mmCIF file of C-alpha atoms in Angstrom:
data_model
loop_
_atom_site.group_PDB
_atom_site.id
_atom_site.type_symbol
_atom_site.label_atom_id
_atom_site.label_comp_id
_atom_site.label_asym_id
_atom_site.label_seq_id
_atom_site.Cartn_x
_atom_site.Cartn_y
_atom_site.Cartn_z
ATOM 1 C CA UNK A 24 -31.536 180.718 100.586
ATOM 2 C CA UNK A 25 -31.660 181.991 104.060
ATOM 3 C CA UNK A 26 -30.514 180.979 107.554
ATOM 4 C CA UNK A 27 -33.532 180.126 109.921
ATOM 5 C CA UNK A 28 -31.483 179.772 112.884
ATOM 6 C CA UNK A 29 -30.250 176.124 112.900
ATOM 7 C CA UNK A 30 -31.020 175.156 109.474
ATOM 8 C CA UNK A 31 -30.727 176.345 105.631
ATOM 9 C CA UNK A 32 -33.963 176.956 103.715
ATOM 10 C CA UNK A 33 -34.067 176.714 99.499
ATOM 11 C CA UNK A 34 -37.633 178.482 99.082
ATOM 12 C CA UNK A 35 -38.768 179.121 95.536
ATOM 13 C CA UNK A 36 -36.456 176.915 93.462
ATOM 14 C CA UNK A 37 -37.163 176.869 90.024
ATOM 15 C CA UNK A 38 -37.802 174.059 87.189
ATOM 16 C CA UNK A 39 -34.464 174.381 85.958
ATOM 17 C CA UNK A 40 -32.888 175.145 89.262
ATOM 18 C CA UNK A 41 -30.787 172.138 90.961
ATOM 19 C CA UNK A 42 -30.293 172.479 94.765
ATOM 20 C CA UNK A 43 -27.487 169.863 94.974
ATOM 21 C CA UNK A 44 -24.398 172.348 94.302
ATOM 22 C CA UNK A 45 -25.321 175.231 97.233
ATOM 23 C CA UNK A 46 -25.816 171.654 99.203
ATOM 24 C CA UNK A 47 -22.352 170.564 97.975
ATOM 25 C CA UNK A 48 -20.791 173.993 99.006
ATOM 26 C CA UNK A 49 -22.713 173.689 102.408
ATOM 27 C CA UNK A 50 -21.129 170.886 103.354
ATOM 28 C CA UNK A 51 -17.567 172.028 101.813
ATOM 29 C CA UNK A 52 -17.988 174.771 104.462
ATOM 30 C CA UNK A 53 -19.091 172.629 106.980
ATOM 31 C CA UNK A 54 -15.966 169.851 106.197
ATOM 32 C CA UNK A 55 -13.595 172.843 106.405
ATOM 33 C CA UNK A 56 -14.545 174.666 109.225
ATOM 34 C CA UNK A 57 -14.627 171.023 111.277
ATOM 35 C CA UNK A 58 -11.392 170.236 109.199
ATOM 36 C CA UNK A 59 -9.787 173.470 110.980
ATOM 37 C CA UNK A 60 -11.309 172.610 114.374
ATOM 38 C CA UNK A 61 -9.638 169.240 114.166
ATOM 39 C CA UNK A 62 -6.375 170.452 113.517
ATOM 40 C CA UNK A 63 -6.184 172.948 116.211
ATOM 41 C CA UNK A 64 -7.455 169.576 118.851
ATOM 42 C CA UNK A 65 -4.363 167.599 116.576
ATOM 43 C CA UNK A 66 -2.104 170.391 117.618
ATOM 44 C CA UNK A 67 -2.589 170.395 120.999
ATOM 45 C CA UNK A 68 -5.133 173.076 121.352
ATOM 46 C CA UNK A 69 -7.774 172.823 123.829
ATOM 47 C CA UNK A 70 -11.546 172.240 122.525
ATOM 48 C CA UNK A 71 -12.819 175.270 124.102
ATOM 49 C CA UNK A 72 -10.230 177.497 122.929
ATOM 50 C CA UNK A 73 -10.054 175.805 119.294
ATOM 51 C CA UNK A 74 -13.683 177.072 119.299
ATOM 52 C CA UNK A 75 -13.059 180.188 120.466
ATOM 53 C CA UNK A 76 -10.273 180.450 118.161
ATOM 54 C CA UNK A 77 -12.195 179.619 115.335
ATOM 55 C CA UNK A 78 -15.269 181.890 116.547
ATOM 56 C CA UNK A 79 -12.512 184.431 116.757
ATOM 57 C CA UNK A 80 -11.699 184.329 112.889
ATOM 58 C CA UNK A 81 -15.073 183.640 111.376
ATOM 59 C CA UNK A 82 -17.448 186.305 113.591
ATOM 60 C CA UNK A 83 -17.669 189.186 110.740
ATOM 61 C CA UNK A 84 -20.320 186.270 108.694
ATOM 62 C CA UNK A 85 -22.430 186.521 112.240
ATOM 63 C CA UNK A 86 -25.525 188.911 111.718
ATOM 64 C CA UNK A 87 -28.278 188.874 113.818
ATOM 65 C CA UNK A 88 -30.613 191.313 112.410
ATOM 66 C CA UNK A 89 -32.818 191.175 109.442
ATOM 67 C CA UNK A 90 -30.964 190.146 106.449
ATOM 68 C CA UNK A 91 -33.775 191.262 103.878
ATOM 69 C CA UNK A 92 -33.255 194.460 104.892
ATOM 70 C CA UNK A 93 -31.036 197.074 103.535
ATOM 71 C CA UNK A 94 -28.957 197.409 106.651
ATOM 72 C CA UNK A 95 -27.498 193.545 106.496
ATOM 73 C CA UNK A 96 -25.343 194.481 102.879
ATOM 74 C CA UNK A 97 -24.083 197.802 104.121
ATOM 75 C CA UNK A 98 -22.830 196.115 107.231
ATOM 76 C CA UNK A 99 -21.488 193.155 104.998
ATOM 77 C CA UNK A 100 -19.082 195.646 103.122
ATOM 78 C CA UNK A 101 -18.162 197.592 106.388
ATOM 79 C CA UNK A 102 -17.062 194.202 107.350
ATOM 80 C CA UNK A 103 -14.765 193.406 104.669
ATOM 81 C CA UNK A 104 -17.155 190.283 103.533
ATOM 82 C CA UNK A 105 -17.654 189.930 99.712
ATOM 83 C CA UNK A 106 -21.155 190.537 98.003
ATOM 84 C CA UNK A 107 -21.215 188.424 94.744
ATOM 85 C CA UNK A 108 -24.699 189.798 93.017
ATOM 86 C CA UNK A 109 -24.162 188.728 89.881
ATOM 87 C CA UNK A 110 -23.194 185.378 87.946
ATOM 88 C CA UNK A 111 -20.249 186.331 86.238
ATOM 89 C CA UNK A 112 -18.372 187.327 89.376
ATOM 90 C CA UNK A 113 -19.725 184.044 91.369
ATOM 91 C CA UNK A 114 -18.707 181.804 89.346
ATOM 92 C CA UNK A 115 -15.314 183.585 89.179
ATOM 93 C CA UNK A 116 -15.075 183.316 92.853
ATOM 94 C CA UNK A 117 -15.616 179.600 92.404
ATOM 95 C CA UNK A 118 -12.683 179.117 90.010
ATOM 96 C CA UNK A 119 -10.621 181.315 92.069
ATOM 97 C CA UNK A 120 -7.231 179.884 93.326
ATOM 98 C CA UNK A 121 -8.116 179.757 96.670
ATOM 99 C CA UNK A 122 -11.755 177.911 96.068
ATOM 100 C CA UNK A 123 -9.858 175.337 94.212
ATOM 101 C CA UNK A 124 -7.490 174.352 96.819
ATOM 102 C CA UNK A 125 -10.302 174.463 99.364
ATOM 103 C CA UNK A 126 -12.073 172.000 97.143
ATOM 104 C CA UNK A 127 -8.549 170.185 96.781
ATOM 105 C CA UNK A 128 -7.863 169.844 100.238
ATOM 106 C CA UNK A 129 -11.634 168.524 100.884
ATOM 107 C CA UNK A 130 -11.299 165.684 98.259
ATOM 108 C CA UNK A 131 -14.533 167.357 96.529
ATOM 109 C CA UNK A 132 -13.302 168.594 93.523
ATOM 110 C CA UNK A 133 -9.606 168.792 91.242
ATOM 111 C CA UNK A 134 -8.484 171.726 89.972
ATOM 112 C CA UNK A 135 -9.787 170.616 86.219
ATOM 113 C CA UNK A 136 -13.381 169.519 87.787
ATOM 114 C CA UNK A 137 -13.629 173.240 88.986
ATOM 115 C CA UNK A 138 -12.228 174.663 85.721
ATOM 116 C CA UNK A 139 -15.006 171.927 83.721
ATOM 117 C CA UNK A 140 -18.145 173.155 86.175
ATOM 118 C CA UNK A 141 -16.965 176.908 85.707
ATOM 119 C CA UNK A 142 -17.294 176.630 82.046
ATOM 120 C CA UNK A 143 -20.393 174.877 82.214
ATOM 121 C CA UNK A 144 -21.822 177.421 84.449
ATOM 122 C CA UNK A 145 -20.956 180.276 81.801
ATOM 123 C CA UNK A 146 -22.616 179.035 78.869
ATOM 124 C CA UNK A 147 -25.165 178.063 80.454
ATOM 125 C CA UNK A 148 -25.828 182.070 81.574
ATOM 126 C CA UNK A 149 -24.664 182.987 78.286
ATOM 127 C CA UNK A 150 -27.101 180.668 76.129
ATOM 128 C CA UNK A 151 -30.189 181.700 78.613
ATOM 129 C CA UNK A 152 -29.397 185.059 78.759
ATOM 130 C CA UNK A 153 -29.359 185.222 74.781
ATOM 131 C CA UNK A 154 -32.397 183.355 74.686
ATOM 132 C CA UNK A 155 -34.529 186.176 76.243
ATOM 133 C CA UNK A 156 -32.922 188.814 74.975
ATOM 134 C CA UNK A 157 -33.856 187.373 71.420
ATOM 135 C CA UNK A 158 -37.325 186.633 72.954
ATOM 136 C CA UNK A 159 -37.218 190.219 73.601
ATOM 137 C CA UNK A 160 -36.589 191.726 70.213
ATOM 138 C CA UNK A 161 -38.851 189.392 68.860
ATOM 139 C CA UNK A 162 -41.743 190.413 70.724
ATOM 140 C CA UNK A 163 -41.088 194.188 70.325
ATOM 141 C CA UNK A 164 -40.517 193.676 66.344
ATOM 142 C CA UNK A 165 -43.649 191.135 66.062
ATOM 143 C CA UNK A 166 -46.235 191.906 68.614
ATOM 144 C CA UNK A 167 -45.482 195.845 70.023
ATOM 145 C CA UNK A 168 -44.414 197.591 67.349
ATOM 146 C CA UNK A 169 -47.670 196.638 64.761
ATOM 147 C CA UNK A 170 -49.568 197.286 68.122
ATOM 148 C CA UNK A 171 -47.947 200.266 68.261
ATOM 149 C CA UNK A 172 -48.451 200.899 64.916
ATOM 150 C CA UNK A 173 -52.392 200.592 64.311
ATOM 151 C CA UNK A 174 -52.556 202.882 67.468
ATOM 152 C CA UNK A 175 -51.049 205.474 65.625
ATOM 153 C CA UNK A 176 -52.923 205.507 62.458
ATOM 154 C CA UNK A 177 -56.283 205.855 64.838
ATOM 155 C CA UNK A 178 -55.324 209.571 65.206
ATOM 156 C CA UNK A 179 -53.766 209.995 61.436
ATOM 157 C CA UNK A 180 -56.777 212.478 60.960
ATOM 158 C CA UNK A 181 -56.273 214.098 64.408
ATOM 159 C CA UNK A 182 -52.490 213.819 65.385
ATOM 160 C CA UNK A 183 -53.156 216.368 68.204
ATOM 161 C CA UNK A 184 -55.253 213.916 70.382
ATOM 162 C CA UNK A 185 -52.430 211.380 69.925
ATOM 163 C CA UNK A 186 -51.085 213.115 73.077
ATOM 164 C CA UNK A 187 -47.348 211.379 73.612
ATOM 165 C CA UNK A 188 -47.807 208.330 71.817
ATOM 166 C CA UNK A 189 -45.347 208.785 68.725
ATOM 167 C CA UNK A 190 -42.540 209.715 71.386
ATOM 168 C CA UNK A 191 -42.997 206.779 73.660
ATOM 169 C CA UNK A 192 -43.202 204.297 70.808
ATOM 170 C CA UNK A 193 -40.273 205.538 69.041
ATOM 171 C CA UNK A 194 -38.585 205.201 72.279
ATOM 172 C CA UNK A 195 -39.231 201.968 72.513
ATOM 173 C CA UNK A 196 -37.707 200.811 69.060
ATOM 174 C CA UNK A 197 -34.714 203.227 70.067
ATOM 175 C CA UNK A 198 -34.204 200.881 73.046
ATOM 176 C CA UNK A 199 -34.618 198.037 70.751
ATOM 177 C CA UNK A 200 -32.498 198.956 68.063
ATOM 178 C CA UNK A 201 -29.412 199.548 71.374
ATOM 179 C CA UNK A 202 -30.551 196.167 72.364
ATOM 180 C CA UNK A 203 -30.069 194.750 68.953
ATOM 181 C CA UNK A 204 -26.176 196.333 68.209
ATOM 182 C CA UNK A 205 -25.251 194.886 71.444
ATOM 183 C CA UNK A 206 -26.279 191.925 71.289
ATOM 184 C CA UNK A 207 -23.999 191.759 67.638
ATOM 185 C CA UNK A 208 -21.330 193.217 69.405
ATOM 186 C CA UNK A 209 -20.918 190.696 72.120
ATOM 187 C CA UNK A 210 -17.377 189.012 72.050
ATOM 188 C CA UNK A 211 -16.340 185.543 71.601
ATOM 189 C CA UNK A 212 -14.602 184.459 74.662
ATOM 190 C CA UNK A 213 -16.335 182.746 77.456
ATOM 191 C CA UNK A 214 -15.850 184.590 80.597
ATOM 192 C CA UNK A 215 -15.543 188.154 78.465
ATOM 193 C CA UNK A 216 -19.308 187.673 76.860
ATOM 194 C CA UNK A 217 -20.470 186.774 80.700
ATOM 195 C CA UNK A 218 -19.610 190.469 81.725
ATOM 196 C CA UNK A 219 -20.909 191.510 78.403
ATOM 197 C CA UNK A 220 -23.930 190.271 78.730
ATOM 198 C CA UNK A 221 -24.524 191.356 82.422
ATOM 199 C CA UNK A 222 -22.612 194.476 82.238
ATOM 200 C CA UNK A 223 -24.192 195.824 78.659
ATOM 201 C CA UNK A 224 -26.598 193.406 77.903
ATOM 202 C CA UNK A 225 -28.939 192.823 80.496
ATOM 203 C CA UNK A 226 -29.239 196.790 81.790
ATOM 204 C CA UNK A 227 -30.510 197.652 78.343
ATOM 205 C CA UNK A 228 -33.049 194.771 78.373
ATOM 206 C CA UNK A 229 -34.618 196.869 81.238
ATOM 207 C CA UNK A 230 -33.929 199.759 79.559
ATOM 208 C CA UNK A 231 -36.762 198.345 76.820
ATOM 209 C CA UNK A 232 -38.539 196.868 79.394
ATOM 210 C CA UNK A 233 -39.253 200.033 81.026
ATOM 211 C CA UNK A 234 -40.481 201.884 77.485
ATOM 212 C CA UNK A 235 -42.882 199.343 77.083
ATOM 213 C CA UNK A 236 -44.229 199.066 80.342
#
């Protein structure tokens, strides 16, 4: 979703991606920063310096180098500016107090329409997320491991030219097995399971990944 000087791009969306709420919190931003222009005209404040003023306030989001590059998110946290990389913490962002009276004072959404969208937002991470790391077990425990398997039993007469096979493989249902106990241990409660799942969850996912590759 990147800047291209004057305009917003959405490249690679996917199938089950919707563009209309980045659109929707677009032109939130774009109400409240002319909302906050208009107030300092209201007040008396000349247009130049309500600009300037407002310039002022907002220049740490200004970067004018390449923001692909390592060097944009280091200067981001030098600046103070927050760096939401994972779902869980966006969407608590979004349901924070202060994005709900933004989206008060805008007419956009209530306080219960943000609490209703967060919600939806969660178990909709949570049921995906447990979908493929189901998918996951279920490939290792029905595809790799009898792959696995009749690998090993080509070198039953000659273990010694099996080389590192019978380590890497049991790695792999090691992983599996971690994979497995977490995802029984995940709690009940909504925003809790979130974390779970991206804190515990999901790193151990790669963690299997990364055996099998």
């Amino acid at each position: 979703f990147p800047f291209c000087g004057n305009r917003f791009e959405f490249r690679a969306v996917g199938s089950s991606q919707n563009c209309s709420m980045p659109i929707a919190m677009c032109n939130t931003i774009l109400a409240s920063g002319m909302a906050a222009v208009s107030s300092l005209i209201e007040g008396g404040t000349s247009h130049e310096e309500a600009v300037r003023t407002l310039f002022k306030d907002n220049r740490d989001v200004i970067f004018t180098g390449n923001c692909y590059s390592s060097e944009w998110p280091a200067e981001a946290e030098s600046r103070g500016l927050p760096n939401l990389k994972t779902t869980p913490l966006a969407v608590a962002e979004f349901n924070s107090v202060k994005a709900k009276q933004l989206f008060k004072d805008m007419s956009i959404f209530t306080e219960e329409e943000c609490d209703a969208r967060a919600e939806t937002m969660l178990e909709n991470y949570i049921t995906v997320l447990t979908i493929e790391a189901c998918t996951l077990i279920d490939m290792v425990d029905s595809g790799i491991a009898p792959a696995c398997m009749q690998d090993l039993s080509n070198y039953q007469f000659m273990p010694a030219l099996a080389g590192e096979r019978e380590e890497v493989y049991s790695a792999i249902f090691a992983e599996t097995d971690i994979l497995k106990e977490l995802l029984e241990r995940r709690p009940t409660d909504l925003r809790t399971q979130a974390s779970y799942l991206c804190d515990e969850v999901k790193p151990q996912m790669e963690a299997v990944r990364e055996q099998v590759d």
